[in-house]
């Protein structure tokens, strides 16, 4: 089923989600993947959502718009304000 | 040089002294000098002074760097940051001196000059640098063709025993399989996407010299299916120095050997492939020729459900052959899918399997239940019966 | 000099780093023999011989020391060396006559040779006070103190019946295989976390913290002034520091109540008996840096009692299984206390559910 | 004739019922020998001999039959007899020549003699359809059907290597020691309770019912019309009938889905190996009264496979430990299914956490 | 006589037939006749037709009678009630024929004429009577000096092996101790006051012929402390027919015996008192003279935490001696107090001990923790450290 879901859509949707919970809740890559499938399951099957989700995370990280963090598990957040001593 | 009387005590004695190592590095690293003083303070106060790392890493990777910040940066400014970088080791921990020298030169320039050779998972650990140095270090590593290892909820750096490189008991090519798996799953290694960490370990035979059954979510342990190779003359030779009855035959877990004073007969159908008789007489016995590996799953450290050992999943597969290797990768990826979908936060695969029930897990990944998977069947009556719609 | 930034390229292929003799005999080895303490020879099907010298290593290694290893490898081993799964360093040569030169060269830079076959090899250990936030003791220091005392079991001067693996982990996360070692040294906190109520809600997500506790000892709570924090039930807390890993505002480090516990009888290999967990021997010894004398003396007692009574190949756990735990506690002069009896999930399966009893211990 | 109503007076002192030879040698027995199948002789320190004849008993016994036993005891045993812990009947005499008379007398009333030493003795069993509400099968019927088939192992015609204990319980309450028998026959329900919502709140206390469930499968619930009842989570229910014991409005009996499971390898005594639980062999065989042929034939297969391969004294569990569970399932032609793998509280400890494997089973 | 084709099938065959027994009783009991027909219906329909018993008993007693009501009384009026009465058996299940005949006469008059000789706990079970008959039956039992046994949350009827009456291996007087305990705790037996049932069982040696370790909350198992009594001549005699090396020496769990072809040497310090060598050579070996018993606790059937075996509490006590017997009773009563105070509804002592932790339980009843109590010490690191007020 060729879906019309584009990588950009997925990237932006993920970014909005990360930004909206910044500081309040930490999202794991798995949480973002599940959120994407819930949001776009009508337009793409699970396999496509998973593939696009992975690429979207790669895009967000490589572009520096998001970073990984580690608190006893790996999370995705907005880059910290420049000071490091959080 | 500062005053470190307690640590100096540990420069004495025959075992190599880590204090000498830090002092060596301190000669040309203020960071190592501060580390030395900080450690002396810990020895005086009997507590550590490190804070948990937050967000550190190289661009594009979600793992491989452990953030460390000293709790009292005012007194020890040079260890305000003391991050470690995990460098993915070559399979079997073999090095050429040029490669090692190049890494040392880079590390003297960009870090503390201290290493762990190696970390418990297997990485070459570069111990202590600042956030600013991370990118430059990674650039150098790219030139040296040494990528970064794993950390966090990802595939961690796989490791293996020296296998076919130097051991006659290797039942599969541990180093080649370890390298192939590491290369095949670089994305899963560098970009954490699992409920928690996942470790691969490969031991060439049941002696398990990389402790795969105790320290890996998925443990590959070599085994064989045909008869133990036996050189009777060599056995007779060992009989001169070794009490074969007491120390070999009576120690066989399945008592499947007979020794009448000059001939050793092994009932290979009942041998459980424990390696003991082979270990005891390396010139006389060897694993069979029809070799491969068993795959076990689920080992982990105690937190939070208690420690676990990996348990038998696939008794025998010829992992060196492409076809079986592909089939195993397929099963692994299917397991990752199910675990990612239904695993809880910080739930290792071993805990996941016990929570959902090993039978349900097997069904989900298309493996048949076989008696080899259990030490014994259930001894409680709480059997689950499928509810056919009557 | 621009260069193209690559990612996902992984480690170099090991074939770049294999000594020639190994390249020639890869997968064609026939048997091995222990030539002398710390020296192995592997013989290939074609008759080629490869000698391996295993040098002790403290794992924490300065670049200068690595360069010294490289000097030895360049001089004697065609520029190749390797490290073992228990972080010792190995030098390989086809020339038997170079073995003693390698041993001397290692001795000159303070690295004894040994740990092969029926011997005590290096202690697998972790970061300790050198680098980890949740450590309840130091790692490298305890390892150095213990190995200095047991060096004769490493270098062959004192032969022992079989392998004896010692491992150390500095907290209950148990990095390494402390849970499966003949003797395990485990750092333990013995006080609940000193929760900083002002910081908990700032630095951590309370649901995550509550869920992290294995004994459900953490409950969300709100102070009078409304600050949302967590409360720890002292009765249930086992000081595992899992909350501290997930929330830095719950530190457990404490100079008087942190210390070391000793465990015995664990095993990884399948030889003879199945892989086995280590069991509690000594619940708590306060930290006593720099040489932890109480820890080392108790370890030596255990090694001596095992080594004078064990059968050939018999690991510590197999020996205890044969003589019974009462005899182990008795001979090693360790008091059996409440803490030795399990009370976690599988406690019942650890009880003596039989009438099997040796009489020695209860002859009043 | 008034009489004074007494309570708390307990059983009569056994000394009233001891045969004279036992009274004379109480605590002074020296050794015993098995004279022939079903006949023991105990020899006391003074040389006195006491012969014991053990007669089979179906446990469910009419008063008339008891009177027949009394007739035999009066005639040959000075008016004394006893029953064993596995409800056989024993006649004791000091006169060796009376042994055969006793055996004949028992045979005349349909009671074969045997079950002593290395033999199959009577099957410990419970009420079944005769008397218990939660039974998933009959007890006496299955016992009769099985013993008829294995009689030659009882009366010595077919010698076997050691004792083989069979027990039956008709539900998961497991009255008797079904959980520690060489072969255990266990009645199992395989459907969740058919809850009668109208009755639950009338006949039972809902909190008690909820608490009674070992797998927390019961939740309180209220129907649209307000009736307070309980709801069973089909995924978690294990059909243990514990709710039915506490609340009669939750019956589990079902003609097609009730049946029998078979368990093997349990043991009570401490001889050689420690007491051991029985393990699942066959998860479900539908009830097939009056002779349960599928149950008896599978039991006979297991007995035959054990008896032709076990060492002297080797119980079923010890034999399986020696040959491995794969060989047991293979030789007894039992399919290993999902249900055999534990998923209850200690499941992990039942897994094969080792690389120990016999090759036979997975040679493709 | 009614038509019972399925049950008639079970009149055939060599094993004694319970159908014949019911038919025998049915000759003079309409109750047994209805039971026969009801059972035939169960065999046809493959389900039981009994309803759970309600409140039945004799005046002053809370236990000993199990209420049973047929689910379909209209069709089987004579089993509208089919209660069973548990009669406390004489220790060792010895009877005189006069006592048995008297009980039979009473039971024919007041009940179905059917008995279980005996119930799994040990009672003489009178199977089937009506509520109205309960008091008259008890009056008769009083005259016969046979009291009623236990049921419900009370001390259940204790039972024991034949011990010193006929077995040379009895290490304590099982029948006398069983009788004394039964008489001493009549109140706890007849008036249920515990969180759940409590069972005593006494076996004279580790062969455990009354399955104490599997079926009793508190299990008394005989053992000895001195050397195994050994008659070398008799051992040599056995050597003619018995493979002493394979079937005795190599089967000793602690391998503490040596056999050189004519002399058996036992290292009694390492004997774990399993009984095997004694079982194999009853004329040559016997338990030592310094005899007593071990006390283990906690066995139960699977519901609801899974089956449990009793575990070692007191390794050796000379229970036959008054002083030790008193001390044991004191500990039992203390345990009852704590269990009654803190036990949950339907929580057996075995489950209670595991819930509160065996160490805490020992402390509460004043017993020192000793290594004999465990198969091995804990293997998880969740140690509880007392919190001294610092
Ligand atoms: C560096 C290393 C110890 C060493 O000095 O060698 C290490 C260090 C840490 N481990 Fe580990 N683990 C190391 C191998 C292990 C092993 C052994 C293995 O991998 O073979 C284990 C046991 C097997 C297992 O994974 O269970 C191990 C089990 C843990 C756990 C417990 C995981 C669990 O599921 O129970 C934690 C806790 C966590 O993940 O939050 C942990 C967490 C940590 C953290 C990240 C603690 C933290 O939350 O910050 C440590 C960072 C210390 C530091 O200062 O760098 N580490 N850790 C090892 C990795 C080096 C390398 O990459 O080569
Ligand atoms: C080099 C190394 C593998 C590697 O790729 O680095 C290795 C290499 C060998 N091991 Fe090992 N083992 C190595 C770690 C292990 C481990 C893992 C660990 O300790 O963390 C184990 C499991 C330990 C355990 O059971 O707890 C291990 C358990 C064995 C055994 C089984 C011993 C037993 O009786 O239980 C043997 C057999 C023997 O000793 O004869 C063995 C035998 C061998 C042999 C002789 C096999 C051979 O023919 O080459 C190797 C030579 C040296 C030796 O005797 O130590 N190796 N060996 C590791 C050296 C560690 C060191 O520096 O001392
Ligand atoms: C009469 C009885 C005790 C009683 O007070 O009623 C009894 C009596 C004897 N038992 Fe037993 N046992 C009796 C139930 C038991 C039980 C309990 C049970 O089965 O519920 C056990 C535990 C069974 C288990 O382990 O699962 C039991 C396990 C033994 C053993 C250990 C066998 C083994 O190798 O594991 C022996 C030793 C032997 O057979 O040589 C033994 C030996 C004996 C001896 C030979 C002891 C003696 O010198 O008198 C007794 C004579 C007969 C015999 O061989 O059966 N008796 N014996 C019970 C007869 C039951 C029956 O009617 O067949
Ligand atoms: C009559 C007897 C079976 C027999 O035919 O011999 C029996 C019959 C019942 N048992 Fe039992 N148990 C009998 C010995 C046992 C034994 C064995 C023993 O005592 O040596 C056990 C296993 C040991 C134990 O106590 O755990 C046993 C474990 C149970 C259980 C499970 C208790 C537990 O803690 O798991 C229950 C369930 C309950 O108590 O609610 C139970 C409940 C019952 C009930 C009262 C079922 C009920 O809730 O109505 C049965 C009445 C059936 C009836 O129609 O009379 N019966 N029960 C046995 C008592 C006769 C006697 O007094 O001599
Ligand atoms: S695990 Fe086996 S194959 Fe690998 S090094 Fe050890 S003994 Fe050799
Ligand atoms: S490998 Fe182990 S199980 Fe197989 S024969 Fe040798 S000692 Fe026995
Ligand atoms: S064992 Fe604990 S303290 Fe030591 S390195 Fe691992 S996580 Fe840190
Ligand atoms: S230290 Fe461990 S047991 Fe104690 S509160 Fe923290 S997580 Fe829970
Ligand atoms: S096992 Fe179950 S059905 Fe059978 S008598 Fe006991 S409680 Fe009743
Ligand atoms: S049958 Fe058992 S598991 Fe099912 S609901 Fe009732 S009590 Fe719970
Ligand atoms: S338990 Fe021991 S003493 Fe009692 S009858 Fe059995 S063998 Fe004899
Ligand atoms: S009683 Fe058991 S443990 Fe003791 S010597 Fe005899 S066989 Fe061995």
Short mmCIF file of C-alpha atoms in Angstrom, two decimals, chain B residues 206 213 221 224-227 253-254 268-274 294 296 308-312 315-316 354 357-360 362-363 369-388 390, chain D residues 172 174 186 188-192 214 234-235 237-240 261 263 277-280 283-284 323 325-326 329 336-344 348-364:
data_model
loop_
_atom_site.label_atom_id
_atom_site.label_comp_id
_atom_site.label_asym_id
_atom_site.label_seq_id
_atom_site.Cartn_x
_atom_site.Cartn_y
_atom_site.Cartn_z
CA UNK B 206 30.66 -24.47 26.49
CA UNK B 213 25.56 -17.10 29.51
CA UNK B 221 27.77 -20.85 22.72
CA UNK B 224 28.86 -30.15 18.37
CA UNK B 225 26.52 -32.98 17.34
CA UNK B 226 28.70 -35.91 16.35
CA UNK B 227 31.10 -38.01 18.45
CA UNK B 253 27.60 -34.79 34.56
CA UNK B 254 25.80 -37.55 32.61
CA UNK B 268 28.16 -39.96 22.83
CA UNK B 269 24.35 -40.15 22.73
CA UNK B 270 24.30 -39.26 26.43
CA UNK B 271 27.16 -36.76 26.43
CA UNK B 272 25.75 -33.31 27.39
CA UNK B 273 28.76 -31.50 25.81
CA UNK B 274 30.05 -29.97 29.09
CA UNK B 294 23.46 -23.14 20.63
CA UNK B 296 20.45 -18.93 24.65
CA UNK B 308 19.25 -14.13 35.37
CA UNK B 309 21.25 -16.53 33.20
CA UNK B 310 20.47 -17.01 29.54
CA UNK B 311 18.31 -20.08 28.85
CA UNK B 312 18.27 -22.43 25.87
CA UNK B 315 19.89 -26.06 20.52
CA UNK B 316 21.93 -26.20 17.33
CA UNK B 354 9.39 -14.24 32.02
CA UNK B 357 5.65 -16.37 29.63
CA UNK B 358 8.32 -18.24 27.66
CA UNK B 359 5.70 -20.27 25.75
CA UNK B 360 3.86 -17.17 24.51
CA UNK B 362 8.17 -18.70 21.56
CA UNK B 363 4.82 -18.67 19.78
CA UNK B 369 8.63 -25.53 22.42
CA UNK B 370 11.14 -28.38 22.90
CA UNK B 371 12.22 -30.17 26.09
CA UNK B 372 15.82 -28.95 25.67
CA UNK B 373 14.55 -25.49 26.69
CA UNK B 374 13.79 -26.57 30.27
CA UNK B 375 15.74 -28.09 33.13
CA UNK B 376 12.39 -29.68 33.99
CA UNK B 377 8.71 -29.15 33.03
CA UNK B 378 6.44 -27.06 35.32
CA UNK B 379 5.74 -28.46 38.77
CA UNK B 380 2.75 -26.23 39.56
CA UNK B 381 -0.74 -27.02 38.25
CA UNK B 382 -1.57 -23.53 36.94
CA UNK B 383 -1.70 -24.65 33.31
CA UNK B 384 -3.21 -22.26 30.78
CA UNK B 385 -5.70 -24.00 28.46
CA UNK B 386 -6.58 -22.26 25.20
CA UNK B 387 -10.27 -21.36 25.29
CA UNK B 388 -11.71 -22.74 22.05
CA UNK B 390 -17.38 -23.95 22.20
CA UNK D 172 -5.93 -28.63 42.30
CA UNK D 174 -4.41 -31.85 45.73
CA UNK D 186 -4.56 -34.91 38.74
CA UNK D 188 -8.15 -30.64 35.99
CA UNK D 189 -10.86 -28.24 34.98
CA UNK D 190 -9.96 -26.46 31.74
CA UNK D 191 -12.70 -23.83 31.63
CA UNK D 192 -13.15 -20.75 33.78
CA UNK D 214 -4.10 -17.12 42.96
CA UNK D 234 -10.22 -15.49 30.92
CA UNK D 235 -6.57 -14.79 30.07
CA UNK D 237 -7.78 -17.95 34.98
CA UNK D 238 -6.03 -21.27 35.67
CA UNK D 239 -9.17 -23.22 36.54
CA UNK D 240 -7.98 -24.03 40.06
CA UNK D 261 -3.40 -34.47 33.72
CA UNK D 263 2.70 -35.75 36.34
CA UNK D 277 7.96 -32.26 43.18
CA UNK D 278 6.13 -34.10 40.39
CA UNK D 279 6.50 -32.45 36.93
CA UNK D 280 3.95 -32.15 34.13
CA UNK D 283 -1.50 -31.78 30.27
CA UNK D 284 -5.00 -33.09 29.48
CA UNK D 323 18.48 -39.80 30.97
CA UNK D 325 13.66 -34.96 29.98
CA UNK D 326 13.94 -34.99 26.16
CA UNK D 329 9.17 -37.43 26.35
CA UNK D 336 6.21 -31.51 24.52
CA UNK D 337 3.91 -28.49 24.30
CA UNK D 338 3.60 -24.84 25.40
CA UNK D 339 1.88 -26.01 28.57
CA UNK D 340 4.95 -27.91 29.78
CA UNK D 341 6.99 -24.70 30.08
CA UNK D 342 6.39 -23.02 33.44
CA UNK D 343 5.03 -19.48 33.53
CA UNK D 344 4.18 -19.17 37.20
CA UNK D 348 12.87 -18.87 35.30
CA UNK D 349 14.43 -21.38 37.64
CA UNK D 350 12.86 -24.23 35.63
CA UNK D 351 14.47 -23.13 32.35
CA UNK D 352 17.60 -24.86 31.00
CA UNK D 353 20.12 -22.16 32.03
CA UNK D 354 23.11 -24.06 30.66
CA UNK D 355 24.55 -25.35 27.41
CA UNK D 356 24.04 -28.93 28.61
CA UNK D 357 22.31 -30.78 25.77
CA UNK D 358 22.10 -34.35 24.59
CA UNK D 359 22.28 -34.50 20.82
CA UNK D 360 19.81 -37.33 20.23
CA UNK D 361 16.78 -35.16 20.17
CA UNK D 362 17.70 -32.51 17.66
CA UNK D 363 19.42 -34.53 14.98
CA UNK D 364 17.36 -33.29 12.05
#
